[in-house]
Amino acid sequence: MLATTLAQYRSKPRVYIGCMKSGPVLSEKGVKYHEPEYWKFGEDGNKYFRHATGQIYGISKDLAAYISINSPILHRYANEDVSLGSWLIGLEVEHVDDRSMCCGTPPDCEWKAQAGNICVASFDWSCSGVCKSVEKMKYVHNSCGEGDSGIWKSDF
């Protein structure tokens, strides 16, 4: 599913694809995803600019080259997904909000799979990943994935 999704954008020179969001800038020390440079985003309670959530996203070859060339002068925030979004916000980039990249774990992704909407990625929002991933990964894949033959039917 990931390969099929990314193949749709292969010919686009500057594309940033993922589950786009704009969450609150967390200024309180000690909380998960605390942003030490919160003051750069304005007043308390402000939100980040739109960026792809960190579990999975894709960028085109041209954008990867831009980041590689300019990495010494690109600012890094506390969270890598925010950093990437900040590097692209002022460029002529197509932002693609692909909701298949931010499915929940079962039953959310299972319902979507049964309806023919296979998820590229599943994410358990309650624990920032897949809770107890060693035990649950096979279950999530079997419940929500495209099946064992999926890779053999893909057109790259």
PDB file of C-alpha atoms in Angstrom:
ATOM      1  CA  MET A   1       0.000   0.000   0.000  1.00  0.00           C
ATOM      2  CA  LEU A   2       2.854   2.380   0.791  1.00  0.00           C
ATOM      3  CA  ALA A   3       4.543   1.759  -2.555  1.00  0.00           C
ATOM      4  CA  THR A   4       1.273   2.184  -4.453  1.00  0.00           C
ATOM      5  CA  THR A   5       0.523   5.434  -2.624  1.00  0.00           C
ATOM      6  CA  LEU A   6       3.969   6.917  -3.209  1.00  0.00           C
ATOM      7  CA  ALA A   7       3.956   5.864  -6.884  1.00  0.00           C
ATOM      8  CA  GLN A   8       1.051   8.269  -7.496  1.00  0.00           C
ATOM      9  CA  TYR A   9       3.379  11.194  -6.780  1.00  0.00           C
ATOM     10  CA  ARG A  10       6.540   9.954  -8.501  1.00  0.00           C
ATOM     11  CA  SER A  11       6.380  12.557 -11.282  1.00  0.00           C
ATOM     12  CA  LYS A  12       5.863  15.512  -8.944  1.00  0.00           C
ATOM     13  CA  PRO A  13       9.071  17.440  -8.245  1.00  0.00           C
ATOM     14  CA  ARG A  14       8.192  18.963  -4.858  1.00  0.00           C
ATOM     15  CA  VAL A  15       5.634  16.945  -2.924  1.00  0.00           C
ATOM     16  CA  TYR A  16       5.239  16.403   0.826  1.00  0.00           C
ATOM     17  CA  ILE A  17       2.754  13.670   1.665  1.00  0.00           C
ATOM     18  CA  GLY A  18       1.429  12.549   5.024  1.00  0.00           C
ATOM     19  CA  CYS A  19      -1.278  12.950   7.602  1.00  0.00           C
ATOM     20  CA  MET A  20      -1.281  16.734   7.987  1.00  0.00           C
ATOM     21  CA  LYS A  21      -2.084  18.297  11.337  1.00  0.00           C
ATOM     22  CA  SER A  22      -1.681  21.507  13.282  1.00  0.00           C
ATOM     23  CA  GLY A  23      -1.449  20.707  16.969  1.00  0.00           C
ATOM     24  CA  PRO A  24      -0.774  22.881  19.989  1.00  0.00           C
ATOM     25  CA  VAL A  25       2.751  24.044  20.757  1.00  0.00           C
ATOM     26  CA  LEU A  26       3.492  22.499  24.161  1.00  0.00           C
ATOM     27  CA  SER A  27       5.311  25.030  26.308  1.00  0.00           C
ATOM     28  CA  GLU A  28       5.110  23.217  29.658  1.00  0.00           C
ATOM     29  CA  LYS A  29       8.363  21.517  30.659  1.00  0.00           C
ATOM     30  CA  GLY A  30       8.159  17.818  31.388  1.00  0.00           C
ATOM     31  CA  VAL A  31       5.239  17.027  29.076  1.00  0.00           C
ATOM     32  CA  LYS A  32       5.660  14.725  26.112  1.00  0.00           C
ATOM     33  CA  TYR A  33       6.565  16.637  22.938  1.00  0.00           C
ATOM     34  CA  HIS A  34       7.566  19.751  24.903  1.00  0.00           C
ATOM     35  CA  GLU A  35       8.882  22.442  22.579  1.00  0.00           C
ATOM     36  CA  PRO A  36      11.702  24.357  24.306  1.00  0.00           C
ATOM     37  CA  GLU A  37      11.462  27.056  21.640  1.00  0.00           C
ATOM     38  CA  TYR A  38       7.707  27.523  22.102  1.00  0.00           C
ATOM     39  CA  TRP A  39       8.119  31.296  22.238  1.00  0.00           C
ATOM     40  CA  LYS A  40       8.988  31.327  18.503  1.00  0.00           C
ATOM     41  CA  PHE A  41       5.423  30.271  17.710  1.00  0.00           C
ATOM     42  CA  GLY A  42       3.793  33.295  19.344  1.00  0.00           C
ATOM     43  CA  GLU A  43       1.582  33.482  22.394  1.00  0.00           C
ATOM     44  CA  ASP A  44       0.815  30.569  24.735  1.00  0.00           C
ATOM     45  CA  GLY A  45      -1.874  28.374  23.244  1.00  0.00           C
ATOM     46  CA  ASN A  46      -0.764  28.865  19.647  1.00  0.00           C
ATOM     47  CA  LYS A  47      -0.628  25.958  17.225  1.00  0.00           C
ATOM     48  CA  TYR A  48       2.103  24.703  14.931  1.00  0.00           C
ATOM     49  CA  PHE A  49       1.797  25.299  11.201  1.00  0.00           C
ATOM     50  CA  ARG A  50       0.441  22.357   9.195  1.00  0.00           C
ATOM     51  CA  HIS A  51       2.882  19.486   8.991  1.00  0.00           C
ATOM     52  CA  ALA A  52       2.750  15.714   8.590  1.00  0.00           C
ATOM     53  CA  THR A  53       2.556  13.681  11.783  1.00  0.00           C
ATOM     54  CA  GLY A  54       5.721  11.845  12.659  1.00  0.00           C
ATOM     55  CA  GLN A  55       4.663   8.221  12.271  1.00  0.00           C
ATOM     56  CA  ILE A  56       5.093   8.251   8.476  1.00  0.00           C
ATOM     57  CA  TYR A  57       5.439  10.783   5.702  1.00  0.00           C
ATOM     58  CA  GLY A  58       7.103  11.070   2.328  1.00  0.00           C
ATOM     59  CA  ILE A  59       8.955  13.746   0.407  1.00  0.00           C
ATOM     60  CA  SER A  60      10.029  13.894  -3.214  1.00  0.00           C
ATOM     61  CA  LYS A  61      13.599  13.437  -4.381  1.00  0.00           C
ATOM     62  CA  ASP A  62      13.963  17.183  -5.042  1.00  0.00           C
ATOM     63  CA  LEU A  63      12.938  18.037  -1.481  1.00  0.00           C
ATOM     64  CA  ALA A  64      15.261  15.392  -0.050  1.00  0.00           C
ATOM     65  CA  ALA A  65      18.120  16.907  -2.076  1.00  0.00           C
ATOM     66  CA  TYR A  66      17.211  20.412  -0.848  1.00  0.00           C
ATOM     67  CA  ILE A  67      17.292  19.228   2.769  1.00  0.00           C
ATOM     68  CA  SER A  68      20.569  17.381   2.255  1.00  0.00           C
ATOM     69  CA  ILE A  69      22.276  20.399   0.672  1.00  0.00           C
ATOM     70  CA  ASN A  70      20.950  22.887   3.219  1.00  0.00           C
ATOM     71  CA  SER A  71      21.029  20.723   6.356  1.00  0.00           C
ATOM     72  CA  PRO A  72      23.774  22.764   8.059  1.00  0.00           C
ATOM     73  CA  ILE A  73      21.523  25.840   8.125  1.00  0.00           C
ATOM     74  CA  LEU A  74      18.117  24.220   8.689  1.00  0.00           C
ATOM     75  CA  HIS A  75      16.889  24.703  12.245  1.00  0.00           C
ATOM     76  CA  ARG A  76      15.896  21.630  14.204  1.00  0.00           C
ATOM     77  CA  TYR A  77      13.020  21.859  16.639  1.00  0.00           C
ATOM     78  CA  ALA A  78      12.386  19.368  19.444  1.00  0.00           C
ATOM     79  CA  ASN A  79      10.190  17.191  17.195  1.00  0.00           C
ATOM     80  CA  GLU A  80      11.405  15.975  13.807  1.00  0.00           C
ATOM     81  CA  ASP A  81       7.999  16.244  12.132  1.00  0.00           C
ATOM     82  CA  VAL A  82       7.751  19.917  13.116  1.00  0.00           C
ATOM     83  CA  SER A  83      11.304  20.499  11.879  1.00  0.00           C
ATOM     84  CA  LEU A  84      10.549  18.987   8.472  1.00  0.00           C
ATOM     85  CA  GLY A  85       7.352  21.013   8.167  1.00  0.00           C
ATOM     86  CA  SER A  86       9.222  24.205   9.023  1.00  0.00           C
ATOM     87  CA  TRP A  87      11.810  23.562   6.317  1.00  0.00           C
ATOM     88  CA  LEU A  88       9.089  23.224   3.682  1.00  0.00           C
ATOM     89  CA  ILE A  89       6.600  25.890   4.772  1.00  0.00           C
ATOM     90  CA  GLY A  90       8.161  28.725   2.750  1.00  0.00           C
ATOM     91  CA  LEU A  91       8.863  26.702  -0.385  1.00  0.00           C
ATOM     92  CA  GLU A  92       6.702  25.975  -3.427  1.00  0.00           C
ATOM     93  CA  VAL A  93       5.693  22.521  -2.210  1.00  0.00           C
ATOM     94  CA  GLU A  94       2.522  20.533  -2.758  1.00  0.00           C
ATOM     95  CA  HIS A  95       1.252  19.430   0.664  1.00  0.00           C
ATOM     96  CA  VAL A  96      -0.830  16.250   0.342  1.00  0.00           C
ATOM     97  CA  ASP A  97      -3.027  15.337   3.303  1.00  0.00           C
ATOM     98  CA  ASP A  98      -3.364  11.566   2.887  1.00  0.00           C
ATOM     99  CA  ARG A  99      -5.572  10.197   5.657  1.00  0.00           C
ATOM    100  CA  SER A 100      -4.541   6.602   4.878  1.00  0.00           C
ATOM    101  CA  MET A 101      -1.240   7.498   6.539  1.00  0.00           C
ATOM    102  CA  CYS A 102      -2.818   8.110   9.920  1.00  0.00           C
ATOM    103  CA  CYS A 103      -5.229   5.289  10.621  1.00  0.00           C
ATOM    104  CA  GLY A 104      -5.731   4.089  14.144  1.00  0.00           C
ATOM    105  CA  THR A 105      -5.046   0.532  15.233  1.00  0.00           C
ATOM    106  CA  PRO A 106      -7.890  -2.020  15.252  1.00  0.00           C
ATOM    107  CA  PRO A 107     -10.789  -1.623  15.095  1.00  0.00           C
ATOM    108  CA  ASP A 108     -10.310   1.671  13.143  1.00  0.00           C
ATOM    109  CA  CYS A 109      -7.997   0.324  10.445  1.00  0.00           C
ATOM    110  CA  GLU A 110      -9.884  -2.981  10.365  1.00  0.00           C
ATOM    111  CA  TRP A 111     -13.158  -1.225   9.478  1.00  0.00           C
ATOM    112  CA  LYS A 112     -11.382   0.781   6.786  1.00  0.00           C
ATOM    113  CA  ALA A 113      -9.760  -2.366   5.343  1.00  0.00           C
ATOM    114  CA  GLN A 114     -13.134  -4.134   5.217  1.00  0.00           C
ATOM    115  CA  ALA A 115     -14.510  -1.150   3.296  1.00  0.00           C
ATOM    116  CA  GLY A 116     -11.618  -1.414   0.803  1.00  0.00           C
ATOM    117  CA  ASN A 117      -9.639   1.529   2.201  1.00  0.00           C
ATOM    118  CA  ILE A 118      -6.357  -0.101   3.215  1.00  0.00           C
ATOM    119  CA  CYS A 119      -4.213   2.026   5.502  1.00  0.00           C
ATOM    120  CA  VAL A 120      -0.605   2.844   4.733  1.00  0.00           C
ATOM    121  CA  ALA A 121       0.142   3.175   8.446  1.00  0.00           C
ATOM    122  CA  SER A 122      -1.630   2.464  11.716  1.00  0.00           C
ATOM    123  CA  PHE A 123      -0.949   4.456  14.826  1.00  0.00           C
ATOM    124  CA  ASP A 124      -2.242   4.153  18.381  1.00  0.00           C
ATOM    125  CA  TRP A 125      -2.699   7.751  19.505  1.00  0.00           C
ATOM    126  CA  SER A 126      -2.942   6.754  23.178  1.00  0.00           C
ATOM    127  CA  CYS A 127       0.730   5.795  23.347  1.00  0.00           C
ATOM    128  CA  SER A 128       2.375   7.493  20.343  1.00  0.00           C
ATOM    129  CA  GLY A 129       2.917   4.404  18.251  1.00  0.00           C
ATOM    130  CA  VAL A 130       1.570   0.904  18.567  1.00  0.00           C
ATOM    131  CA  CYS A 131       1.201   0.092  22.264  1.00  0.00           C
ATOM    132  CA  LYS A 132       2.998  -3.144  23.133  1.00  0.00           C
ATOM    133  CA  SER A 133       4.208  -3.268  19.548  1.00  0.00           C
ATOM    134  CA  VAL A 134       6.060  -6.587  19.850  1.00  0.00           C
ATOM    135  CA  GLU A 135       2.861  -8.346  20.859  1.00  0.00           C
ATOM    136  CA  LYS A 136       0.461  -6.392  18.632  1.00  0.00           C
ATOM    137  CA  MET A 137       2.316  -5.866  15.339  1.00  0.00           C
ATOM    138  CA  LYS A 138       1.289  -9.161  13.727  1.00  0.00           C
ATOM    139  CA  TYR A 139      -2.308  -8.673  14.903  1.00  0.00           C
ATOM    140  CA  VAL A 140      -2.430  -5.150  13.437  1.00  0.00           C
ATOM    141  CA  HIS A 141      -0.921  -6.365  10.155  1.00  0.00           C
ATOM    142  CA  ASN A 142      -3.311  -9.314   9.873  1.00  0.00           C
ATOM    143  CA  SER A 143      -6.340  -7.180  10.771  1.00  0.00           C
ATOM    144  CA  CYS A 144      -5.553  -4.104   8.740  1.00  0.00           C
ATOM    145  CA  GLY A 145      -3.010  -4.931   6.036  1.00  0.00           C
ATOM    146  CA  GLU A 146      -3.576  -5.787   2.415  1.00  0.00           C
ATOM    147  CA  GLY A 147      -2.730  -9.441   2.989  1.00  0.00           C
ATOM    148  CA  ASP A 148       0.296 -11.529   2.097  1.00  0.00           C
ATOM    149  CA  SER A 149      -0.261 -11.175  -1.641  1.00  0.00           C
ATOM    150  CA  GLY A 150      -0.418  -7.364  -1.558  1.00  0.00           C
ATOM    151  CA  ILE A 151       3.198  -6.805  -2.500  1.00  0.00           C
ATOM    152  CA  TRP A 152       2.890  -9.091  -5.529  1.00  0.00           C
ATOM    153  CA  LYS A 153      -0.031  -7.096  -6.924  1.00  0.00           C
ATOM    154  CA  SER A 154       1.645  -3.686  -6.637  1.00  0.00           C
ATOM    155  CA  ASP A 155       2.612  -1.677  -9.683  1.00  0.00           C
ATOM    156  CA  PHE A 156       5.778   0.298  -9.042  1.00  0.00           C
TER     157      PHE A 156
END
